[in-house]
Amino acid sequence: MSCMELRNVSYTYPGEKMPVINNLTLQIEKGTCLAVRGDNGSGKTTLFRLLNGLAFPDTGRYMFEGTVITEKYLKNNRASKAFHKKIGYLFQNPDVMLFNGTVYDEIAFGPRQMGLPDEETDRRTRDCLQLFGIGHLAEKAPYHLSGGQKKRVALAAVMALNPDVLILDEPMAGLDAGSRAFLHDFLSQLKKAGKTLIMATHDEQLVRDLADQVLVMEMPNMEMSDTETPETV
Ligand SMILES: Nc1ncnc2c1ncn2[C@@H]1O[C@H](COP(=O)(O)OP(=O)(O)O)[C@@H](O)[C@H]1O
Ligand SMILES: [Mg+2]
C-alpha cells in the first residue's frame, strides 16, 4: 500500500474554467521523497492543498494509506485528527501559519491540540526550540521575527507533532545560506529516519540529494488569459 496515491485527479477552482490539476496520477511510497517542480502558477500549492485535505478532487481519487480521502470522510472529527496528525504541512508563506502570542506557544499549540499531557508538550516544545536554534526567541512574538526566523518557527511547530509525512511548500525560499544548509541537512536526516517527504522546491542540490521522484507541474493553458499569475499561499 502506498503512502499516498492520486488516481486521475483533476481540480478546478470554483468559478474558474481551466483545471489547475488535470488528470494527475501519482504514487508516493512510504519513506520516499517526491520533489515537485514547475513555474509559479503551475499548481504546486494547489496539489499540496489536495494532499492535505484542504481541497478535494473534482474527479479522480486521492488515497492516503489506502483510505479514500473525501470531504465527507474528513468531516468525521476522529478521522480528521488522525489524518492531520500524520501529515505535517509547511505553508509557502509562514505568516499564515503563525498566530500565537509567543514562539513557545506557537510550537506548543499542535501538541496541546492533540491533547498531549503538559509535560510531554513542554518536552517536545523545548526539543524543537533547541533543534531549530530558536531557544532565544521563545518568548518573542512570531509576528515580529524575520522571514527566515518565521520559517524556522513554522517548521518547528510542524515537527512538534512528529508527523510521518512532511509536505513542504518552497521550504528554502527566503532563507539565507546558513539556514538553507541547516534545512538541507535536517531534511536528509528526516529521510534517513524513514519519513515521507514531499517538497516543492527550485533548489537543484536538494532535489539531487533527496528526491526519489520528480514531478514537473505544467502550466495550465494560459492562452485565454494574459494576466500575471499572483503568488498564492
Ligand atoms: N483560491 C484560488 N482561486 C482561483 N484560482 C487560484 C486560487 N489559488 C490559486 N489559483 C490559481 O491556480 C493556479 C495555480 O496556483 P498555485 O497552485 O498557487 O501554483 P504554484 O504553487 O505552482 O505557484 C494559478 O493560476 C493561480 O492563479
Ligand atoms: Mg506555490
mmCIF file of C-alpha atoms and ligand atoms in Angstrom:
data_model
loop_
_atom_site.group_PDB
_atom_site.id
_atom_site.type_symbol
_atom_site.label_atom_id
_atom_site.label_comp_id
_atom_site.label_asym_id
_atom_site.label_seq_id
_atom_site.Cartn_x
_atom_site.Cartn_y
_atom_site.Cartn_z
ATOM 1 C CA MET A 1 0.000 0.000 0.000
ATOM 2 C CA SER A 2 1.338 3.387 -0.991
ATOM 3 C CA CYS A 3 1.580 6.211 1.473
ATOM 4 C CA MET A 4 -0.280 8.494 -0.924
ATOM 5 C CA GLU A 5 -1.882 7.866 -4.242
ATOM 6 C CA LEU A 6 -3.654 10.135 -6.702
ATOM 7 C CA ARG A 7 -5.628 8.494 -9.476
ATOM 8 C CA ASN A 8 -6.694 10.626 -12.423
ATOM 9 C CA VAL A 9 -7.213 13.639 -10.203
ATOM 10 C CA SER A 10 -8.488 16.914 -11.642
ATOM 11 C CA TYR A 11 -9.175 20.111 -9.805
ATOM 12 C CA THR A 12 -10.593 23.446 -10.935
ATOM 13 C CA TYR A 13 -11.009 26.403 -8.578
ATOM 14 C CA PRO A 14 -14.626 27.403 -8.051
ATOM 15 C CA GLY A 15 -15.673 29.902 -10.698
ATOM 16 C CA GLU A 16 -12.648 29.160 -12.938
ATOM 17 C CA LYS A 17 -12.721 27.387 -16.289
ATOM 18 C CA MET A 18 -9.259 25.851 -16.535
ATOM 19 C CA PRO A 19 -8.321 22.933 -14.314
ATOM 20 C CA VAL A 20 -5.142 23.621 -12.316
ATOM 21 C CA ILE A 21 -4.633 19.888 -11.800
ATOM 22 C CA ASN A 22 -5.508 17.903 -14.874
ATOM 23 C CA ASN A 23 -5.856 14.115 -14.740
ATOM 24 C CA LEU A 24 -2.871 13.622 -12.431
ATOM 25 C CA THR A 25 -1.866 10.127 -11.386
ATOM 26 C CA LEU A 26 0.842 9.779 -8.795
ATOM 27 C CA GLN A 27 2.065 7.272 -6.260
ATOM 28 C CA ILE A 28 4.250 8.098 -3.269
ATOM 29 C CA GLU A 29 5.739 5.239 -1.296
ATOM 30 C CA LYS A 30 6.370 5.484 2.405
ATOM 31 C CA GLY A 31 9.852 6.754 3.235
ATOM 32 C CA THR A 32 10.483 8.244 -0.199
ATOM 33 C CA CYS A 33 10.885 11.822 -1.311
ATOM 34 C CA LEU A 34 8.898 13.490 -4.068
ATOM 35 C CA ALA A 35 10.144 16.799 -5.412
ATOM 36 C CA VAL A 36 7.582 18.963 -7.162
ATOM 37 C CA ARG A 37 8.843 21.495 -9.660
ATOM 38 C CA GLY A 38 7.226 23.897 -12.053
ATOM 39 C CA ASP A 39 6.854 27.599 -12.694
ATOM 40 C CA ASN A 40 4.908 29.928 -10.444
ATOM 41 C CA GLY A 41 1.242 29.304 -11.054
ATOM 42 C CA SER A 42 1.698 25.735 -12.285
ATOM 43 C CA GLY A 43 -0.290 24.257 -9.396
ATOM 44 C CA LYS A 44 2.261 23.091 -6.802
ATOM 45 C CA THR A 45 0.483 24.712 -3.883
ATOM 46 C CA THR A 46 -2.887 23.538 -5.182
ATOM 47 C CA LEU A 47 -1.579 19.968 -5.289
ATOM 48 C CA PHE A 48 -0.410 20.315 -1.683
ATOM 49 C CA ARG A 49 -3.844 21.595 -0.642
ATOM 50 C CA LEU A 50 -5.340 18.428 -2.094
ATOM 51 C CA LEU A 51 -2.800 16.197 -0.349
ATOM 52 C CA ASN A 52 -3.569 17.938 2.946
ATOM 53 C CA GLY A 53 -7.317 17.652 2.617
ATOM 54 C CA LEU A 54 -7.795 21.415 2.296
ATOM 55 C CA ALA A 55 -9.302 20.896 -1.161
ATOM 56 C CA PHE A 56 -10.809 17.837 -2.815
ATOM 57 C CA PRO A 57 -10.598 16.385 -6.329
ATOM 58 C CA ASP A 58 -13.458 17.197 -8.701
ATOM 59 C CA THR A 59 -12.814 13.909 -10.424
ATOM 60 C CA GLY A 60 -10.479 11.036 -9.610
ATOM 61 C CA ARG A 61 -9.424 9.788 -6.214
ATOM 62 C CA TYR A 62 -6.927 10.634 -3.510
ATOM 63 C CA MET A 63 -5.935 7.821 -1.187
ATOM 64 C CA PHE A 64 -3.890 8.185 1.967
ATOM 65 C CA GLU A 65 -2.603 4.890 3.362
ATOM 66 C CA GLY A 66 -5.282 3.087 1.395
ATOM 67 C CA THR A 67 -8.183 5.259 2.562
ATOM 68 C CA VAL A 68 -10.009 7.445 0.065
ATOM 69 C CA ILE A 69 -9.888 10.995 1.398
ATOM 70 C CA THR A 70 -13.066 12.934 0.758
ATOM 71 C CA GLU A 71 -14.646 15.994 2.302
ATOM 72 C CA LYS A 72 -17.211 13.753 3.942
ATOM 73 C CA TYR A 73 -14.534 11.463 5.393
ATOM 74 C CA LEU A 74 -12.689 14.406 6.964
ATOM 75 C CA LYS A 75 -15.917 15.795 8.462
ATOM 76 C CA ASN A 76 -15.566 12.990 10.973
ATOM 77 C CA ASN A 77 -13.582 14.526 13.797
ATOM 78 C CA ARG A 78 -11.625 11.420 14.691
ATOM 79 C CA ALA A 79 -10.715 10.609 11.110
ATOM 80 C CA SER A 80 -9.676 14.201 10.527
ATOM 81 C CA LYS A 81 -7.499 14.319 13.644
ATOM 82 C CA ALA A 82 -5.760 11.043 12.753
ATOM 83 C CA PHE A 83 -5.165 12.246 9.191
ATOM 84 C CA HIS A 84 -3.761 15.636 10.204
ATOM 85 C CA LYS A 85 -1.590 14.111 12.920
ATOM 86 C CA LYS A 86 0.211 12.050 10.276
ATOM 87 C CA ILE A 87 0.790 14.861 7.822
ATOM 88 C CA GLY A 88 2.782 17.975 8.621
ATOM 89 C CA TYR A 89 2.318 20.890 6.233
ATOM 90 C CA LEU A 90 4.722 23.775 5.971
ATOM 91 C CA PHE A 91 2.900 26.531 4.097
ATOM 92 C CA GLN A 92 4.706 28.505 1.434
ATOM 93 C CA ASN A 93 4.120 31.657 3.449
ATOM 94 C CA PRO A 94 4.820 31.104 7.164
ATOM 95 C CA ASP A 95 2.813 34.220 8.064
ATOM 96 C CA VAL A 96 -0.424 32.349 7.519
ATOM 97 C CA MET A 97 0.690 29.655 9.990
ATOM 98 C CA LEU A 98 1.808 31.853 12.861
ATOM 99 C CA PHE A 99 -0.898 33.253 15.077
ATOM 100 C CA ASN A 100 0.190 32.655 18.685
ATOM 101 C CA GLY A 101 1.493 35.348 21.036
ATOM 102 C CA THR A 102 4.888 33.741 21.565
ATOM 103 C CA VAL A 103 7.176 31.383 19.705
ATOM 104 C CA TYR A 104 6.877 28.917 22.591
ATOM 105 C CA ASP A 105 3.079 28.840 22.329
ATOM 106 C CA GLU A 106 3.296 28.571 18.574
ATOM 107 C CA ILE A 107 5.278 25.344 18.833
ATOM 108 C CA ALA A 108 3.277 24.011 21.779
ATOM 109 C CA PHE A 109 -0.027 24.687 20.012
ATOM 110 C CA GLY A 110 -0.128 21.468 17.971
ATOM 111 C CA PRO A 111 0.798 19.088 20.801
ATOM 112 C CA ARG A 112 -1.787 20.819 23.032
ATOM 113 C CA GLN A 113 -4.415 20.459 20.304
ATOM 114 C CA MET A 114 -3.588 16.790 20.079
ATOM 115 C CA GLY A 115 -4.276 16.510 23.772
ATOM 116 C CA LEU A 116 -0.746 15.531 24.807
ATOM 117 C CA PRO A 117 -0.037 15.884 28.534
ATOM 118 C CA ASP A 118 1.567 19.192 29.604
ATOM 119 C CA GLU A 119 4.893 17.569 30.422
ATOM 120 C CA GLU A 120 5.159 15.887 27.040
ATOM 121 C CA THR A 121 4.125 19.105 25.304
ATOM 122 C CA ASP A 122 6.790 21.052 27.185
ATOM 123 C CA ARG A 123 9.451 18.459 26.410
ATOM 124 C CA ARG A 124 8.651 18.455 22.700
ATOM 125 C CA THR A 125 8.484 22.227 22.553
ATOM 126 C CA ARG A 126 11.871 22.630 24.221
ATOM 127 C CA ASP A 127 13.382 19.941 21.970
ATOM 128 C CA CYS A 128 12.114 21.748 18.888
ATOM 129 C CA LEU A 129 13.303 25.143 20.125
ATOM 130 C CA GLN A 130 16.754 23.685 20.557
ATOM 131 C CA LEU A 131 16.760 21.677 17.342
ATOM 132 C CA PHE A 132 15.923 24.744 15.272
ATOM 133 C CA GLY A 133 18.237 27.085 17.152
ATOM 134 C CA ILE A 134 15.412 29.369 18.238
ATOM 135 C CA GLY A 135 15.510 28.928 22.009
ATOM 136 C CA HIS A 136 16.423 32.587 22.439
ATOM 137 C CA LEU A 137 13.233 33.554 20.600
ATOM 138 C CA ALA A 138 10.895 31.501 22.811
ATOM 139 C CA GLU A 139 9.175 34.488 24.422
ATOM 140 C CA LYS A 140 9.130 36.693 21.324
ATOM 141 C CA ALA A 141 6.065 37.337 19.199
ATOM 142 C CA PRO A 142 6.346 35.368 15.936
ATOM 143 C CA TYR A 143 4.841 38.369 14.182
ATOM 144 C CA HIS A 144 7.976 40.445 14.787
ATOM 145 C CA LEU A 145 10.541 37.903 13.584
ATOM 146 C CA SER A 146 12.475 37.995 10.315
ATOM 147 C CA GLY A 147 11.317 35.880 7.382
ATOM 148 C CA GLY A 148 13.939 33.195 7.963
ATOM 149 C CA GLN A 149 13.187 33.055 11.685
ATOM 150 C CA LYS A 150 9.483 32.719 10.953
ATOM 151 C CA LYS A 151 10.195 29.809 8.669
ATOM 152 C CA ARG A 152 12.187 28.067 11.398
ATOM 153 C CA VAL A 153 9.375 28.626 13.886
ATOM 154 C CA ALA A 154 6.777 27.328 11.432
ATOM 155 C CA LEU A 155 8.850 24.235 10.731
ATOM 156 C CA ALA A 156 9.471 23.681 14.445
ATOM 157 C CA ALA A 157 5.705 23.871 15.008
ATOM 158 C CA VAL A 158 5.167 21.248 12.312
ATOM 159 C CA MET A 159 7.885 18.977 13.708
ATOM 160 C CA ALA A 160 6.491 19.185 17.239
ATOM 161 C CA LEU A 161 3.732 16.861 16.064
ATOM 162 C CA ASN A 162 6.258 14.314 14.809
ATOM 163 C CA PRO A 163 4.380 13.682 11.537
ATOM 164 C CA ASP A 164 5.116 10.645 9.336
ATOM 165 C CA VAL A 165 4.739 12.702 6.193
ATOM 166 C CA LEU A 166 6.093 16.192 5.621
ATOM 167 C CA ILE A 167 4.728 18.411 2.903
ATOM 168 C CA LEU A 168 6.963 21.415 2.433
ATOM 169 C CA ASP A 169 5.953 24.215 0.105
ATOM 170 C CA GLU A 170 9.108 26.005 -1.046
ATOM 171 C CA PRO A 171 10.897 25.490 2.278
ATOM 172 C CA MET A 172 14.143 27.060 1.030
ATOM 173 C CA ALA A 173 12.565 30.250 -0.319
ATOM 174 C CA GLY A 174 13.656 33.349 1.543
ATOM 175 C CA LEU A 175 16.293 31.596 3.669
ATOM 176 C CA ASP A 176 19.899 32.728 3.933
ATOM 177 C CA ALA A 177 22.737 30.343 3.027
ATOM 178 C CA GLY A 178 23.243 29.174 6.612
ATOM 179 C CA SER A 179 19.569 28.365 7.097
ATOM 180 C CA ARG A 180 19.422 26.603 3.740
ATOM 181 C CA ALA A 181 22.374 24.403 4.676
ATOM 182 C CA PHE A 182 20.741 23.643 8.014
ATOM 183 C CA LEU A 183 17.450 22.722 6.378
ATOM 184 C CA HIS A 184 19.122 20.617 3.697
ATOM 185 C CA ASP A 185 20.865 18.619 6.389
ATOM 186 C CA PHE A 186 17.737 18.410 8.513
ATOM 187 C CA LEU A 187 15.636 17.068 5.637
ATOM 188 C CA SER A 188 18.323 14.471 4.808
ATOM 189 C CA GLN A 189 18.144 13.256 8.377
ATOM 190 C CA LEU A 190 14.365 13.046 8.262
ATOM 191 C CA LYS A 191 14.583 10.943 5.146
ATOM 192 C CA LYS A 192 17.133 8.644 6.787
ATOM 193 C CA ALA A 193 14.722 8.338 9.702
ATOM 194 C CA GLY A 194 12.108 6.968 7.293
ATOM 195 C CA LYS A 195 9.845 9.977 6.905
ATOM 196 C CA THR A 196 7.989 10.552 3.670
ATOM 197 C CA LEU A 197 8.892 13.929 2.166
ATOM 198 C CA ILE A 198 7.027 15.936 -0.416
ATOM 199 C CA MET A 199 8.552 19.255 -1.316
ATOM 200 C CA ALA A 200 8.039 21.987 -3.854
ATOM 201 C CA THR A 201 11.435 23.487 -4.450
ATOM 202 C CA HIS A 202 13.641 25.190 -7.004
ATOM 203 C CA ASP A 203 16.744 24.032 -5.091
ATOM 204 C CA GLU A 204 18.634 21.770 -7.530
ATOM 205 C CA GLN A 205 21.008 20.362 -4.960
ATOM 206 C CA LEU A 206 18.194 19.422 -2.614
ATOM 207 C CA VAL A 207 16.372 17.646 -5.439
ATOM 208 C CA ARG A 208 19.541 15.783 -6.481
ATOM 209 C CA ASP A 209 20.338 14.702 -2.944
ATOM 210 C CA LEU A 210 16.899 13.682 -1.717
ATOM 211 C CA ALA A 211 14.329 13.135 -4.436
ATOM 212 C CA ASP A 212 13.350 9.623 -5.487
ATOM 213 C CA GLN A 213 10.751 11.061 -7.832
ATOM 214 C CA VAL A 214 10.404 14.428 -9.526
ATOM 215 C CA LEU A 215 7.036 15.718 -10.642
ATOM 216 C CA VAL A 216 7.088 18.655 -13.038
ATOM 217 C CA MET A 217 3.850 20.602 -12.959
ATOM 218 C CA GLU A 218 2.862 22.048 -16.318
ATOM 219 C CA MET A 219 1.309 25.464 -16.625
ATOM 220 C CA PRO A 220 -2.379 25.353 -17.382
ATOM 221 C CA ASN A 221 -3.110 26.544 -20.894
ATOM 222 C CA MET A 222 -2.760 30.297 -20.497
ATOM 223 C CA GLU A 223 -3.943 31.310 -23.949
ATOM 224 C CA MET A 224 -7.216 32.560 -22.580
ATOM 225 C CA SER A 225 -5.581 34.961 -20.165
ATOM 226 C CA ASP A 226 -2.758 37.453 -20.364
ATOM 227 C CA THR A 227 -2.726 38.375 -16.692
ATOM 228 C CA GLU A 228 0.156 37.722 -14.355
ATOM 229 C CA THR A 229 -0.248 34.791 -12.020
ATOM 230 C CA PRO A 230 -0.467 36.055 -8.463
ATOM 231 C CA GLU A 231 1.637 34.418 -5.790
ATOM 232 C CA THR A 232 -0.682 32.361 -3.656
ATOM 233 C CA VAL A 233 -0.291 30.675 -0.306
HETATM 234 N N1 LIG B 1 -8.077 30.447 -4.498
HETATM 235 C C1 LIG B 1 -7.881 30.466 -5.827
HETATM 236 N N2 LIG B 1 -8.889 30.737 -6.682
HETATM 237 C C2 LIG B 1 -8.709 30.743 -8.019
HETATM 238 N N3 LIG B 1 -7.528 30.460 -8.605
HETATM 239 C C3 LIG B 1 -6.490 30.161 -7.810
HETATM 240 C C4 LIG B 1 -6.603 30.148 -6.378
HETATM 241 N N4 LIG B 1 -5.409 29.818 -5.851
HETATM 242 C C5 LIG B 1 -4.597 29.639 -6.906
HETATM 243 N N5 LIG B 1 -5.224 29.835 -8.068
HETATM 244 C C6 LIG B 1 -4.664 29.701 -9.423
HETATM 245 O O1 LIG B 1 -4.264 28.366 -9.626
HETATM 246 C C7 LIG B 1 -3.058 28.305 -10.382
HETATM 247 C C8 LIG B 1 -2.018 27.502 -9.612
HETATM 248 O O2 LIG B 1 -1.632 28.206 -8.445
HETATM 249 P P1 LIG B 1 -0.677 27.564 -7.356
HETATM 250 O O3 LIG B 1 -1.180 26.211 -7.025
HETATM 251 O O4 LIG B 1 -0.556 28.540 -6.253
HETATM 252 O O5 LIG B 1 0.678 27.439 -8.184
HETATM 253 P P2 LIG B 1 2.197 27.354 -7.648
HETATM 254 O O6 LIG B 1 2.184 26.960 -6.220
HETATM 255 O O7 LIG B 1 2.847 26.348 -8.552
HETATM 256 O O8 LIG B 1 2.779 28.726 -7.867
HETATM 257 C C9 LIG B 1 -2.658 29.745 -10.645
HETATM 258 O O9 LIG B 1 -3.117 30.082 -11.931
HETATM 259 C C10 LIG B 1 -3.409 30.525 -9.591
HETATM 260 O O10 LIG B 1 -3.706 31.806 -10.031
HETATM 261 MG MG MG B 2 3.027 27.822 -4.591
#
